[in-house]
C-alpha cells in the first residue's frame, strides 16, 4: 500500500518511535516530528514498549475473528519502531532486570505485532547472541561491511555466506553496500543505500509533516503531429 500521497498524509498513517541511547537523536529531531511521533531515551524505553504492547493487544481484541492482518489507515496507523544501537538496551546499559524486560518486550512485538501493524527495526554493530539474544525474531536483516565471515552468519544466518553474502569482502570505499537476506528471499541480495545529506533529510521531513507542498509534476510537451495531405502526394 502506498502511503505517501499528499503532504502530511504519511504522518497520519505512520506513528514513528525513535529509540536511541544517544543524547541527540541521529534520525529525526523530536521538535520537528509529527504530532503522533514519540522519541525515547534514558529510562523511557521500557515505558514506550509497554505502550506499544497495550496498543497491539487492543488491536487484537478489535480485529479478532474478522481479519488476518489489519489495514494501515488513519485510525490504525503503522507503528514503526526504530531502535538505534539496540545492544545498548539489551546488553550494555541499565540493570539486568530492565535489560531482560526490554528484550522480552521487543521479542513480543516482533513475533506478534507485524500482522497488527507494528514493526520493529533494530541496528547493531556486534550481532552475536550474547548482545542480541532475540536476533532470530527479526525476519529480514541487512548486513553491511563486517570484519569476519562469522559476523555474516551472526547477522544473516548460518548459511548466508555460503549462498553468496560475502559482507566481509566489502571494501572500505564501498560505503552503504550490504546484503539483504531473510523471510521471502531465496538468495542473499547485494544492495546499496544512497547517501542522504542532512539537507535532504530536512526537506523530506518538511514534506512529510506537511510544511511544504509537493512540487508540481513536470508536463511533457509533445510536438503536434503533421497531417499528411489526403489523396497521396502531388
mmCIF file with all atom_site columns, C-alpha atoms in Angstrom:
data_model
loop_
_atom_site.group_PDB
_atom_site.id
_atom_site.type_symbol
_atom_site.label_atom_id
_atom_site.label_alt_id
_atom_site.label_comp_id
_atom_site.label_asym_id
_atom_site.label_entity_id
_atom_site.label_seq_id
_atom_site.pdbx_PDB_ins_code
_atom_site.Cartn_x
_atom_site.Cartn_y
_atom_site.Cartn_z
_atom_site.occupancy
_atom_site.B_iso_or_equiv
_atom_site.pdbx_formal_charge
_atom_site.auth_seq_id
_atom_site.auth_comp_id
_atom_site.auth_asym_id
_atom_site.auth_atom_id
_atom_site.pdbx_PDB_model_num
ATOM 1   C CA . UNK A 1 1   ? 0.000   0.000   0.000   1.00 0.00 ? 1   UNK A CA 1
ATOM 2   C CA . UNK A 1 2   ? 1.380   3.392   -0.988  1.00 0.00 ? 2   UNK A CA 1
ATOM 3   C CA . UNK A 1 3   ? 1.023   5.730   1.960   1.00 0.00 ? 3   UNK A CA 1
ATOM 4   C CA . UNK A 1 4   ? 2.781   8.849   0.747   1.00 0.00 ? 4   UNK A CA 1
ATOM 5   C CA . UNK A 1 5   ? 0.222   10.578  -1.480  1.00 0.00 ? 5   UNK A CA 1
ATOM 6   C CA . UNK A 1 6   ? -0.127  14.117  -0.176  1.00 0.00 ? 6   UNK A CA 1
ATOM 7   C CA . UNK A 1 7   ? 1.888   16.323  2.221   1.00 0.00 ? 7   UNK A CA 1
ATOM 8   C CA . UNK A 1 8   ? 1.123   15.266  5.772   1.00 0.00 ? 8   UNK A CA 1
ATOM 9   C CA . UNK A 1 9   ? -0.705  12.105  4.694   1.00 0.00 ? 9   UNK A CA 1
ATOM 10  C CA . UNK A 1 10  ? 2.177   9.824   5.683   1.00 0.00 ? 10  UNK A CA 1
ATOM 11  C CA . UNK A 1 11  ? 2.250   11.189  9.229   1.00 0.00 ? 11  UNK A CA 1
ATOM 12  C CA . UNK A 1 12  ? -1.432  10.375  9.654   1.00 0.00 ? 12  UNK A CA 1
ATOM 13  C CA . UNK A 1 13  ? -0.824  6.712   8.805   1.00 0.00 ? 13  UNK A CA 1
ATOM 14  C CA . UNK A 1 14  ? 2.530   6.115   10.474  1.00 0.00 ? 14  UNK A CA 1
ATOM 15  C CA . UNK A 1 15  ? 3.428   6.651   14.110  1.00 0.00 ? 15  UNK A CA 1
ATOM 16  C CA . UNK A 1 16  ? 7.191   6.821   14.443  1.00 0.00 ? 16  UNK A CA 1
ATOM 17  C CA . UNK A 1 17  ? 9.105   5.959   17.618  1.00 0.00 ? 17  UNK A CA 1
ATOM 18  C CA . UNK A 1 18  ? 12.853  6.573   17.609  1.00 0.00 ? 18  UNK A CA 1
ATOM 19  C CA . UNK A 1 19  ? 14.639  4.868   20.465  1.00 0.00 ? 19  UNK A CA 1
ATOM 20  C CA . UNK A 1 20  ? 18.270  5.893   20.892  1.00 0.00 ? 20  UNK A CA 1
ATOM 21  C CA . UNK A 1 21  ? 20.649  5.836   23.846  1.00 0.00 ? 21  UNK A CA 1
ATOM 22  C CA . UNK A 1 22  ? 22.498  8.841   22.462  1.00 0.00 ? 22  UNK A CA 1
ATOM 23  C CA . UNK A 1 23  ? 21.659  12.245  23.855  1.00 0.00 ? 23  UNK A CA 1
ATOM 24  C CA . UNK A 1 24  ? 20.996  13.705  20.410  1.00 0.00 ? 24  UNK A CA 1
ATOM 25  C CA . UNK A 1 25  ? 18.726  11.633  18.142  1.00 0.00 ? 25  UNK A CA 1
ATOM 26  C CA . UNK A 1 26  ? 20.576  10.924  14.869  1.00 0.00 ? 26  UNK A CA 1
ATOM 27  C CA . UNK A 1 27  ? 17.492  10.208  12.728  1.00 0.00 ? 27  UNK A CA 1
ATOM 28  C CA . UNK A 1 28  ? 14.794  12.798  13.356  1.00 0.00 ? 28  UNK A CA 1
ATOM 29  C CA . UNK A 1 29  ? 14.687  15.661  15.881  1.00 0.00 ? 29  UNK A CA 1
ATOM 30  C CA . UNK A 1 30  ? 11.676  15.331  18.143  1.00 0.00 ? 30  UNK A CA 1
ATOM 31  C CA . UNK A 1 31  ? 10.892  19.031  17.821  1.00 0.00 ? 31  UNK A CA 1
ATOM 32  C CA . UNK A 1 32  ? 10.240  18.609  14.093  1.00 0.00 ? 32  UNK A CA 1
ATOM 33  C CA . UNK A 1 33  ? 8.467   15.265  14.214  1.00 0.00 ? 33  UNK A CA 1
ATOM 34  C CA . UNK A 1 34  ? 4.788   14.777  13.585  1.00 0.00 ? 34  UNK A CA 1
ATOM 35  C CA . UNK A 1 35  ? 2.259   15.181  16.403  1.00 0.00 ? 35  UNK A CA 1
ATOM 36  C CA . UNK A 1 36  ? 1.934   11.432  16.910  1.00 0.00 ? 36  UNK A CA 1
ATOM 37  C CA . UNK A 1 37  ? 5.643   10.687  16.918  1.00 0.00 ? 37  UNK A CA 1
ATOM 38  C CA . UNK A 1 38  ? 7.466   9.622   20.050  1.00 0.00 ? 38  UNK A CA 1
ATOM 39  C CA . UNK A 1 39  ? 11.129  9.817   20.862  1.00 0.00 ? 39  UNK A CA 1
ATOM 40  C CA . UNK A 1 40  ? 12.509  7.567   23.591  1.00 0.00 ? 40  UNK A CA 1
ATOM 41  C CA . UNK A 1 41  ? 15.692  7.951   25.569  1.00 0.00 ? 41  UNK A CA 1
ATOM 42  C CA . UNK A 1 42  ? 17.046  7.258   29.040  1.00 0.00 ? 42  UNK A CA 1
ATOM 43  C CA . UNK A 1 43  ? 14.532  5.353   31.209  1.00 0.00 ? 43  UNK A CA 1
ATOM 44  C CA . UNK A 1 44  ? 11.504  5.782   28.927  1.00 0.00 ? 44  UNK A CA 1
ATOM 45  C CA . UNK A 1 45  ? 12.340  2.903   26.560  1.00 0.00 ? 45  UNK A CA 1
ATOM 46  C CA . UNK A 1 46  ? 10.537  0.312   28.651  1.00 0.00 ? 46  UNK A CA 1
ATOM 47  C CA . UNK A 1 47  ? 7.506   2.555   29.119  1.00 0.00 ? 47  UNK A CA 1
ATOM 48  C CA . UNK A 1 48  ? 7.100   3.142   25.395  1.00 0.00 ? 48  UNK A CA 1
ATOM 49  C CA . UNK A 1 49  ? 7.497   -0.553  24.586  1.00 0.00 ? 49  UNK A CA 1
ATOM 50  C CA . UNK A 1 50  ? 4.781   -1.306  27.130  1.00 0.00 ? 50  UNK A CA 1
ATOM 51  C CA . UNK A 1 51  ? 2.538   1.268   25.435  1.00 0.00 ? 51  UNK A CA 1
ATOM 52  C CA . UNK A 1 52  ? 3.062   -0.458  22.101  1.00 0.00 ? 52  UNK A CA 1
ATOM 53  C CA . UNK A 1 53  ? 2.179   -3.844  23.575  1.00 0.00 ? 53  UNK A CA 1
ATOM 54  C CA . UNK A 1 54  ? -1.009  -2.344  25.001  1.00 0.00 ? 54  UNK A CA 1
ATOM 55  C CA . UNK A 1 55  ? -1.859  -0.961  21.554  1.00 0.00 ? 55  UNK A CA 1
ATOM 56  C CA . UNK A 1 56  ? -1.088  -4.340  19.985  1.00 0.00 ? 56  UNK A CA 1
ATOM 57  C CA . UNK A 1 57  ? -3.382  -6.155  22.408  1.00 0.00 ? 57  UNK A CA 1
ATOM 58  C CA . UNK A 1 58  ? -6.131  -3.601  21.798  1.00 0.00 ? 58  UNK A CA 1
ATOM 59  C CA . UNK A 1 59  ? -5.892  -4.241  18.070  1.00 0.00 ? 59  UNK A CA 1
ATOM 60  C CA . UNK A 1 60  ? -6.056  -7.987  18.700  1.00 0.00 ? 60  UNK A CA 1
ATOM 61  C CA . UNK A 1 61  ? -9.311  -7.538  20.549  1.00 0.00 ? 61  UNK A CA 1
ATOM 62  C CA . UNK A 1 62  ? -10.737 -5.128  17.986  1.00 0.00 ? 62  UNK A CA 1
ATOM 63  C CA . UNK A 1 63  ? -9.949  -7.273  14.927  1.00 0.00 ? 63  UNK A CA 1
ATOM 64  C CA . UNK A 1 64  ? -10.274 -10.769 16.407  1.00 0.00 ? 64  UNK A CA 1
ATOM 65  C CA . UNK A 1 65  ? -12.184 -13.139 14.142  1.00 0.00 ? 65  UNK A CA 1
ATOM 66  C CA . UNK A 1 66  ? -12.615 -10.564 11.368  1.00 0.00 ? 66  UNK A CA 1
ATOM 67  C CA . UNK A 1 67  ? -9.291  -10.121 9.547   1.00 0.00 ? 67  UNK A CA 1
ATOM 68  C CA . UNK A 1 68  ? -5.938  -11.892 9.394   1.00 0.00 ? 68  UNK A CA 1
ATOM 69  C CA . UNK A 1 69  ? -3.984  -8.638  9.152   1.00 0.00 ? 69  UNK A CA 1
ATOM 70  C CA . UNK A 1 70  ? -5.073  -5.066  9.839   1.00 0.00 ? 70  UNK A CA 1
ATOM 71  C CA . UNK A 1 71  ? -5.178  -2.487  7.070   1.00 0.00 ? 71  UNK A CA 1
ATOM 72  C CA . UNK A 1 72  ? -2.988  0.547   7.690   1.00 0.00 ? 72  UNK A CA 1
ATOM 73  C CA . UNK A 1 73  ? -5.167  3.627   7.996   1.00 0.00 ? 73  UNK A CA 1
ATOM 74  C CA . UNK A 1 74  ? -5.502  6.873   9.900   1.00 0.00 ? 74  UNK A CA 1
ATOM 75  C CA . UNK A 1 75  ? -7.496  5.054   12.553  1.00 0.00 ? 75  UNK A CA 1
ATOM 76  C CA . UNK A 1 76  ? -4.997  2.174   12.711  1.00 0.00 ? 76  UNK A CA 1
ATOM 77  C CA . UNK A 1 77  ? -1.595  3.603   11.743  1.00 0.00 ? 77  UNK A CA 1
ATOM 78  C CA . UNK A 1 78  ? 1.606   1.679   11.240  1.00 0.00 ? 78  UNK A CA 1
ATOM 79  C CA . UNK A 1 79  ? 3.597   1.772   14.482  1.00 0.00 ? 79  UNK A CA 1
ATOM 80  C CA . UNK A 1 80  ? 7.198   1.966   13.281  1.00 0.00 ? 80  UNK A CA 1
ATOM 81  C CA . UNK A 1 81  ? 9.839   1.487   15.983  1.00 0.00 ? 81  UNK A CA 1
ATOM 82  C CA . UNK A 1 82  ? 13.427  2.456   15.141  1.00 0.00 ? 82  UNK A CA 1
ATOM 83  C CA . UNK A 1 83  ? 15.942  1.291   17.768  1.00 0.00 ? 83  UNK A CA 1
ATOM 84  C CA . UNK A 1 84  ? 19.351  2.785   17.102  1.00 0.00 ? 84  UNK A CA 1
ATOM 85  C CA . UNK A 1 85  ? 22.115  0.647   18.637  1.00 0.00 ? 85  UNK A CA 1
ATOM 86  C CA . UNK A 1 86  ? 19.814  -1.952  20.124  1.00 0.00 ? 86  UNK A CA 1
ATOM 87  C CA . UNK A 1 87  ? 22.738  -3.503  22.034  1.00 0.00 ? 87  UNK A CA 1
ATOM 88  C CA . UNK A 1 88  ? 22.705  -0.544  24.417  1.00 0.00 ? 88  UNK A CA 1
ATOM 89  C CA . UNK A 1 89  ? 19.239  -1.632  25.557  1.00 0.00 ? 89  UNK A CA 1
ATOM 90  C CA . UNK A 1 90  ? 19.759  -5.400  25.603  1.00 0.00 ? 90  UNK A CA 1
ATOM 91  C CA . UNK A 1 91  ? 23.324  -5.647  26.901  1.00 0.00 ? 91  UNK A CA 1
ATOM 92  C CA . UNK A 1 92  ? 25.265  -2.560  27.953  1.00 0.00 ? 92  UNK A CA 1
ATOM 93  C CA . UNK A 1 93  ? 23.082  -0.098  29.865  1.00 0.00 ? 93  UNK A CA 1
ATOM 94  C CA . UNK A 1 94  ? 20.777  -0.258  32.860  1.00 0.00 ? 94  UNK A CA 1
ATOM 95  C CA . UNK A 1 95  ? 20.370  -3.080  35.331  1.00 0.00 ? 95  UNK A CA 1
ATOM 96  C CA . UNK A 1 96  ? 19.924  -6.707  34.335  1.00 0.00 ? 96  UNK A CA 1
ATOM 97  C CA . UNK A 1 97  ? 16.233  -6.784  35.191  1.00 0.00 ? 97  UNK A CA 1
ATOM 98  C CA . UNK A 1 98  ? 15.486  -3.793  32.953  1.00 0.00 ? 98  UNK A CA 1
ATOM 99  C CA . UNK A 1 99  ? 17.523  -5.200  30.074  1.00 0.00 ? 99  UNK A CA 1
ATOM 100 C CA . UNK A 1 100 ? 15.698  -8.511  30.289  1.00 0.00 ? 100 UNK A CA 1
ATOM 101 C CA . UNK A 1 101 ? 12.339  -6.731  30.356  1.00 0.00 ? 101 UNK A CA 1
ATOM 102 C CA . UNK A 1 102 ? 13.224  -4.690  27.262  1.00 0.00 ? 102 UNK A CA 1
ATOM 103 C CA . UNK A 1 103 ? 14.446  -7.807  25.451  1.00 0.00 ? 103 UNK A CA 1
ATOM 104 C CA . UNK A 1 104 ? 11.235  -9.641  26.300  1.00 0.00 ? 104 UNK A CA 1
ATOM 105 C CA . UNK A 1 105 ? 9.032   -6.832  25.022  1.00 0.00 ? 105 UNK A CA 1
ATOM 106 C CA . UNK A 1 106 ? 10.927  -6.485  21.750  1.00 0.00 ? 106 UNK A CA 1
ATOM 107 C CA . UNK A 1 107 ? 10.507  -10.225 21.252  1.00 0.00 ? 107 UNK A CA 1
ATOM 108 C CA . UNK A 1 108 ? 6.758   -9.991  21.876  1.00 0.00 ? 108 UNK A CA 1
ATOM 109 C CA . UNK A 1 109 ? 6.359   -7.127  19.404  1.00 0.00 ? 109 UNK A CA 1
ATOM 110 C CA . UNK A 1 110 ? 8.424   -8.862  16.719  1.00 0.00 ? 110 UNK A CA 1
ATOM 111 C CA . UNK A 1 111 ? 6.585   -12.166 16.977  1.00 0.00 ? 111 UNK A CA 1
ATOM 112 C CA . UNK A 1 112 ? 3.030   -10.829 17.323  1.00 0.00 ? 112 UNK A CA 1
ATOM 113 C CA . UNK A 1 113 ? 2.941   -7.267  16.078  1.00 0.00 ? 113 UNK A CA 1
ATOM 114 C CA . UNK A 1 114 ? 3.548   -7.412  12.334  1.00 0.00 ? 114 UNK A CA 1
ATOM 115 C CA . UNK A 1 115 ? 0.055   -8.512  11.293  1.00 0.00 ? 115 UNK A CA 1
ATOM 116 C CA . UNK A 1 116 ? -1.326  -5.856  13.623  1.00 0.00 ? 116 UNK A CA 1
ATOM 117 C CA . UNK A 1 117 ? 0.624   -3.009  12.052  1.00 0.00 ? 117 UNK A CA 1
ATOM 118 C CA . UNK A 1 118 ? 3.593   -2.839  14.425  1.00 0.00 ? 118 UNK A CA 1
ATOM 119 C CA . UNK A 1 119 ? 7.115   -3.055  13.018  1.00 0.00 ? 119 UNK A CA 1
ATOM 120 C CA . UNK A 1 120 ? 10.384  -3.046  14.980  1.00 0.00 ? 120 UNK A CA 1
ATOM 121 C CA . UNK A 1 121 ? 13.718  -2.279  13.305  1.00 0.00 ? 121 UNK A CA 1
ATOM 122 C CA . UNK A 1 122 ? 16.966  -2.547  15.245  1.00 0.00 ? 122 UNK A CA 1
ATOM 123 C CA . UNK A 1 123 ? 20.531  -1.515  14.409  1.00 0.00 ? 123 UNK A CA 1
ATOM 124 C CA . UNK A 1 124 ? 23.608  -3.118  15.959  1.00 0.00 ? 124 UNK A CA 1
ATOM 125 C CA . UNK A 1 125 ? 27.367  -3.324  15.469  1.00 0.00 ? 125 UNK A CA 1
ATOM 126 C CA . UNK A 1 126 ? 28.001  -6.651  17.234  1.00 0.00 ? 126 UNK A CA 1
ATOM 127 C CA . UNK A 1 127 ? 25.211  -9.115  16.307  1.00 0.00 ? 127 UNK A CA 1
ATOM 128 C CA . UNK A 1 128 ? 26.137  -12.081 18.497  1.00 0.00 ? 128 UNK A CA 1
ATOM 129 C CA . UNK A 1 129 ? 23.704  -13.927 20.748  1.00 0.00 ? 129 UNK A CA 1
ATOM 130 C CA . UNK A 1 130 ? 25.152  -12.505 23.946  1.00 0.00 ? 130 UNK A CA 1
ATOM 131 C CA . UNK A 1 131 ? 24.405  -8.981  22.744  1.00 0.00 ? 131 UNK A CA 1
ATOM 132 C CA . UNK A 1 132 ? 21.169  -9.665  20.837  1.00 0.00 ? 132 UNK A CA 1
ATOM 133 C CA . UNK A 1 133 ? 19.579  -12.812 22.296  1.00 0.00 ? 133 UNK A CA 1
ATOM 134 C CA . UNK A 1 134 ? 16.433  -12.246 20.189  1.00 0.00 ? 134 UNK A CA 1
ATOM 135 C CA . UNK A 1 135 ? 18.107  -11.670 16.826  1.00 0.00 ? 135 UNK A CA 1
ATOM 136 C CA . UNK A 1 136 ? 16.242  -14.617 15.271  1.00 0.00 ? 136 UNK A CA 1
ATOM 137 C CA . UNK A 1 137 ? 12.885  -12.869 15.691  1.00 0.00 ? 137 UNK A CA 1
ATOM 138 C CA . UNK A 1 138 ? 13.922  -10.230 13.149  1.00 0.00 ? 138 UNK A CA 1
ATOM 139 C CA . UNK A 1 139 ? 12.667  -11.887 9.927   1.00 0.00 ? 139 UNK A CA 1
ATOM 140 C CA . UNK A 1 140 ? 14.660  -9.725  7.496   1.00 0.00 ? 140 UNK A CA 1
ATOM 141 C CA . UNK A 1 141 ? 18.189  -8.482  8.025   1.00 0.00 ? 141 UNK A CA 1
ATOM 142 C CA . UNK A 1 142 ? 20.763  -6.363  6.263   1.00 0.00 ? 142 UNK A CA 1
ATOM 143 C CA . UNK A 1 143 ? 24.484  -6.876  6.833   1.00 0.00 ? 143 UNK A CA 1
ATOM 144 C CA . UNK A 1 144 ? 26.872  -4.082  5.883   1.00 0.00 ? 144 UNK A CA 1
ATOM 145 C CA . UNK A 1 145 ? 30.661  -4.417  5.853   1.00 0.00 ? 145 UNK A CA 1
ATOM 146 C CA . UNK A 1 146 ? 31.893  -6.693  8.666   1.00 0.00 ? 146 UNK A CA 1
ATOM 147 C CA . UNK A 1 147 ? 35.417  -7.861  9.555   1.00 0.00 ? 147 UNK A CA 1
ATOM 148 C CA . UNK A 1 148 ? 34.954  -11.630 9.517   1.00 0.00 ? 148 UNK A CA 1
ATOM 149 C CA . UNK A 1 149 ? 32.969  -14.424 7.913   1.00 0.00 ? 149 UNK A CA 1
ATOM 150 C CA . UNK A 1 150 ? 31.486  -15.346 11.295  1.00 0.00 ? 150 UNK A CA 1
ATOM 151 C CA . UNK A 1 151 ? 29.853  -11.912 11.536  1.00 0.00 ? 151 UNK A CA 1
ATOM 152 C CA . UNK A 1 152 ? 27.925  -12.672 8.336   1.00 0.00 ? 152 UNK A CA 1
ATOM 153 C CA . UNK A 1 153 ? 26.480  -15.809 9.905   1.00 0.00 ? 153 UNK A CA 1
ATOM 154 C CA . UNK A 1 154 ? 25.576  -13.936 13.078  1.00 0.00 ? 154 UNK A CA 1
ATOM 155 C CA . UNK A 1 155 ? 23.817  -11.172 11.154  1.00 0.00 ? 155 UNK A CA 1
ATOM 156 C CA . UNK A 1 156 ? 22.145  -13.061 8.297   1.00 0.00 ? 156 UNK A CA 1
ATOM 157 C CA . UNK A 1 157 ? 22.017  -16.686 9.358   1.00 0.00 ? 157 UNK A CA 1
ATOM 158 C CA . UNK A 1 158 ? 24.142  -19.807 9.329   1.00 0.00 ? 158 UNK A CA 1
ATOM 159 C CA . UNK A 1 159 ? 24.295  -20.453 5.567   1.00 0.00 ? 159 UNK A CA 1
ATOM 160 C CA . UNK A 1 160 ? 24.141  -16.887 4.275   1.00 0.00 ? 160 UNK A CA 1
ATOM 161 C CA . UNK A 1 161 ? 27.862  -16.673 3.490   1.00 0.00 ? 161 UNK A CA 1
ATOM 162 C CA . UNK A 1 162 ? 27.797  -19.981 1.605   1.00 0.00 ? 162 UNK A CA 1
ATOM 163 C CA . UNK A 1 163 ? 24.957  -18.588 -0.510  1.00 0.00 ? 163 UNK A CA 1
ATOM 164 C CA . UNK A 1 164 ? 26.940  -15.522 -1.528  1.00 0.00 ? 164 UNK A CA 1
ATOM 165 C CA . UNK A 1 165 ? 26.525  -12.929 1.229   1.00 0.00 ? 165 UNK A CA 1
ATOM 166 C CA . UNK A 1 166 ? 30.212  -12.003 1.357   1.00 0.00 ? 166 UNK A CA 1
ATOM 167 C CA . UNK A 1 167 ? 29.858  -8.928  3.527   1.00 0.00 ? 167 UNK A CA 1
ATOM 168 C CA . UNK A 1 168 ? 33.353  -9.453  4.942   1.00 0.00 ? 168 UNK A CA 1
ATOM 169 C CA . UNK A 1 169 ? 34.736  -8.780  1.458   1.00 0.00 ? 169 UNK A CA 1
ATOM 170 C CA . UNK A 1 170 ? 33.089  -5.381  1.071   1.00 0.00 ? 170 UNK A CA 1
ATOM 171 C CA . UNK A 1 171 ? 35.789  -2.739  0.672   1.00 0.00 ? 171 UNK A CA 1
ATOM 172 C CA . UNK A 1 172 ? 36.224  0.368   2.790   1.00 0.00 ? 172 UNK A CA 1
ATOM 173 C CA . UNK A 1 173 ? 35.452  2.504   -0.258  1.00 0.00 ? 173 UNK A CA 1
ATOM 174 C CA . UNK A 1 174 ? 32.041  0.821   -0.713  1.00 0.00 ? 174 UNK A CA 1
ATOM 175 C CA . UNK A 1 175 ? 30.103  2.649   1.953   1.00 0.00 ? 175 UNK A CA 1
ATOM 176 C CA . UNK A 1 176 ? 26.424  1.692   2.016   1.00 0.00 ? 176 UNK A CA 1
ATOM 177 C CA . UNK A 1 177 ? 26.924  -1.691  0.329   1.00 0.00 ? 177 UNK A CA 1
ATOM 178 C CA . UNK A 1 178 ? 25.467  -4.705  2.100   1.00 0.00 ? 178 UNK A CA 1
ATOM 179 C CA . UNK A 1 179 ? 23.487  -7.919  1.748   1.00 0.00 ? 179 UNK A CA 1
ATOM 180 C CA . UNK A 1 180 ? 19.767  -8.378  2.371   1.00 0.00 ? 180 UNK A CA 1
ATOM 181 C CA . UNK A 1 181 ? 18.540  -11.803 3.450   1.00 0.00 ? 181 UNK A CA 1
ATOM 182 C CA . UNK A 1 182 ? 15.641  -13.304 5.341   1.00 0.00 ? 182 UNK A CA 1
ATOM 183 C CA . UNK A 1 183 ? 11.977  -14.181 5.032   1.00 0.00 ? 183 UNK A CA 1
ATOM 184 C CA . UNK A 1 184 ? 10.753  -14.294 1.450   1.00 0.00 ? 184 UNK A CA 1
ATOM 185 C CA . UNK A 1 185 ? 14.261  -14.017 -0.060  1.00 0.00 ? 185 UNK A CA 1
ATOM 186 C CA . UNK A 1 186 ? 15.686  -17.217 -1.557  1.00 0.00 ? 186 UNK A CA 1
ATOM 187 C CA . UNK A 1 187 ? 19.215  -15.911 -2.113  1.00 0.00 ? 187 UNK A CA 1
ATOM 188 C CA . UNK A 1 188 ? 21.057  -13.001 -0.468  1.00 0.00 ? 188 UNK A CA 1
ATOM 189 C CA . UNK A 1 189 ? 20.670  -9.745  -2.374  1.00 0.00 ? 189 UNK A CA 1
ATOM 190 C CA . UNK A 1 190 ? 23.577  -7.353  -2.701  1.00 0.00 ? 190 UNK A CA 1
ATOM 191 C CA . UNK A 1 191 ? 22.178  -3.886  -2.078  1.00 0.00 ? 191 UNK A CA 1
ATOM 192 C CA . UNK A 1 192 ? 23.474  -0.364  -1.766  1.00 0.00 ? 192 UNK A CA 1
ATOM 193 C CA . UNK A 1 193 ? 21.889  2.534   0.057   1.00 0.00 ? 193 UNK A CA 1
ATOM 194 C CA . UNK A 1 194 ? 22.361  6.011   -1.327  1.00 0.00 ? 194 UNK A CA 1
ATOM 195 C CA . UNK A 1 195 ? 23.987  8.797   0.646   1.00 0.00 ? 195 UNK A CA 1
ATOM 196 C CA . UNK A 1 196 ? 21.360  11.151  2.029   1.00 0.00 ? 196 UNK A CA 1
ATOM 197 C CA . UNK A 1 197 ? 22.579  14.549  3.200   1.00 0.00 ? 197 UNK A CA 1
ATOM 198 C CA . UNK A 1 198 ? 21.248  16.356  6.260   1.00 0.00 ? 198 UNK A CA 1
ATOM 199 C CA . UNK A 1 199 ? 19.641  18.942  3.980   1.00 0.00 ? 199 UNK A CA 1
ATOM 200 C CA . UNK A 1 200 ? 17.791  16.254  2.026   1.00 0.00 ? 200 UNK A CA 1
ATOM 201 C CA . UNK A 1 201 ? 16.535  14.731  5.269   1.00 0.00 ? 201 UNK A CA 1
ATOM 202 C CA . UNK A 1 202 ? 15.213  18.129  6.372   1.00 0.00 ? 202 UNK A CA 1
ATOM 203 C CA . UNK A 1 203 ? 13.459  18.613  3.034   1.00 0.00 ? 203 UNK A CA 1
ATOM 204 C CA . UNK A 1 204 ? 11.826  15.175  3.233   1.00 0.00 ? 204 UNK A CA 1
ATOM 205 C CA . UNK A 1 205 ? 10.837  15.799  6.818   1.00 0.00 ? 205 UNK A CA 1
ATOM 206 C CA . UNK A 1 206 ? 9.221   19.107  5.931   1.00 0.00 ? 206 UNK A CA 1
ATOM 207 C CA . UNK A 1 207 ? 7.275   17.483  3.088   1.00 0.00 ? 207 UNK A CA 1
ATOM 208 C CA . UNK A 1 208 ? 6.092   14.521  5.165   1.00 0.00 ? 208 UNK A CA 1
ATOM 209 C CA . UNK A 1 209 ? 4.740   16.625  8.021   1.00 0.00 ? 209 UNK A CA 1
ATOM 210 C CA . UNK A 1 210 ? 3.052   18.960  5.564   1.00 0.00 ? 210 UNK A CA 1
ATOM 211 C CA . UNK A 1 211 ? 5.018   22.197  5.942   1.00 0.00 ? 211 UNK A CA 1
ATOM 212 C CA . UNK A 1 212 ? 5.976   22.270  2.260   1.00 0.00 ? 212 UNK A CA 1
ATOM 213 C CA . UNK A 1 213 ? 3.913   21.498  -0.801  1.00 0.00 ? 213 UNK A CA 1
ATOM 214 C CA . UNK A 1 214 ? 4.788   18.780  -3.243  1.00 0.00 ? 214 UNK A CA 1
ATOM 215 C CA . UNK A 1 215 ? 6.479   20.256  -6.330  1.00 0.00 ? 215 UNK A CA 1
ATOM 216 C CA . UNK A 1 216 ? 4.260   20.103  -9.434  1.00 0.00 ? 216 UNK A CA 1
ATOM 217 C CA . UNK A 1 217 ? 4.857   17.205  -11.768 1.00 0.00 ? 217 UNK A CA 1
ATOM 218 C CA . UNK A 1 218 ? 6.686   18.150  -14.983 1.00 0.00 ? 218 UNK A CA 1
ATOM 219 C CA . UNK A 1 219 ? 4.494   18.467  -18.049 1.00 0.00 ? 219 UNK A CA 1
ATOM 220 C CA . UNK A 1 220 ? 5.846   16.844  -21.179 1.00 0.00 ? 220 UNK A CA 1
ATOM 221 C CA . UNK A 1 221 ? 5.190   18.950  -24.253 1.00 0.00 ? 221 UNK A CA 1
ATOM 222 C CA . UNK A 1 222 ? 4.703   16.859  -27.391 1.00 0.00 ? 222 UNK A CA 1
ATOM 223 C CA . UNK A 1 223 ? 5.162   18.253  -30.842 1.00 0.00 ? 223 UNK A CA 1
ATOM 224 C CA . UNK A 1 224 ? 1.955   18.296  -32.839 1.00 0.00 ? 224 UNK A CA 1
ATOM 225 C CA . UNK A 1 225 ? 1.742   15.595  -35.487 1.00 0.00 ? 225 UNK A CA 1
ATOM 226 C CA . UNK A 1 226 ? 1.992   16.651  -39.146 1.00 0.00 ? 226 UNK A CA 1
ATOM 227 C CA . UNK A 1 227 ? -1.050  15.595  -41.083 1.00 0.00 ? 227 UNK A CA 1
ATOM 228 C CA . UNK A 1 228 ? -0.409  14.103  -44.498 1.00 0.00 ? 228 UNK A CA 1
ATOM 229 C CA . UNK A 1 229 ? -2.449  15.511  -47.383 1.00 0.00 ? 229 UNK A CA 1
ATOM 230 C CA . UNK A 1 230 ? -5.328  13.306  -48.480 1.00 0.00 ? 230 UNK A CA 1
ATOM 231 C CA . UNK A 1 231 ? -5.173  11.635  -51.874 1.00 0.00 ? 231 UNK A CA 1
ATOM 232 C CA . UNK A 1 232 ? -1.458  10.960  -51.958 1.00 0.00 ? 232 UNK A CA 1
ATOM 233 C CA . UNK A 1 233 ? 1.493   13.215  -52.699 1.00 0.00 ? 233 UNK A CA 1
ATOM 234 C CA . UNK A 1 234 ? 1.190   15.646  -55.601 1.00 0.00 ? 234 UNK A CA 1
#
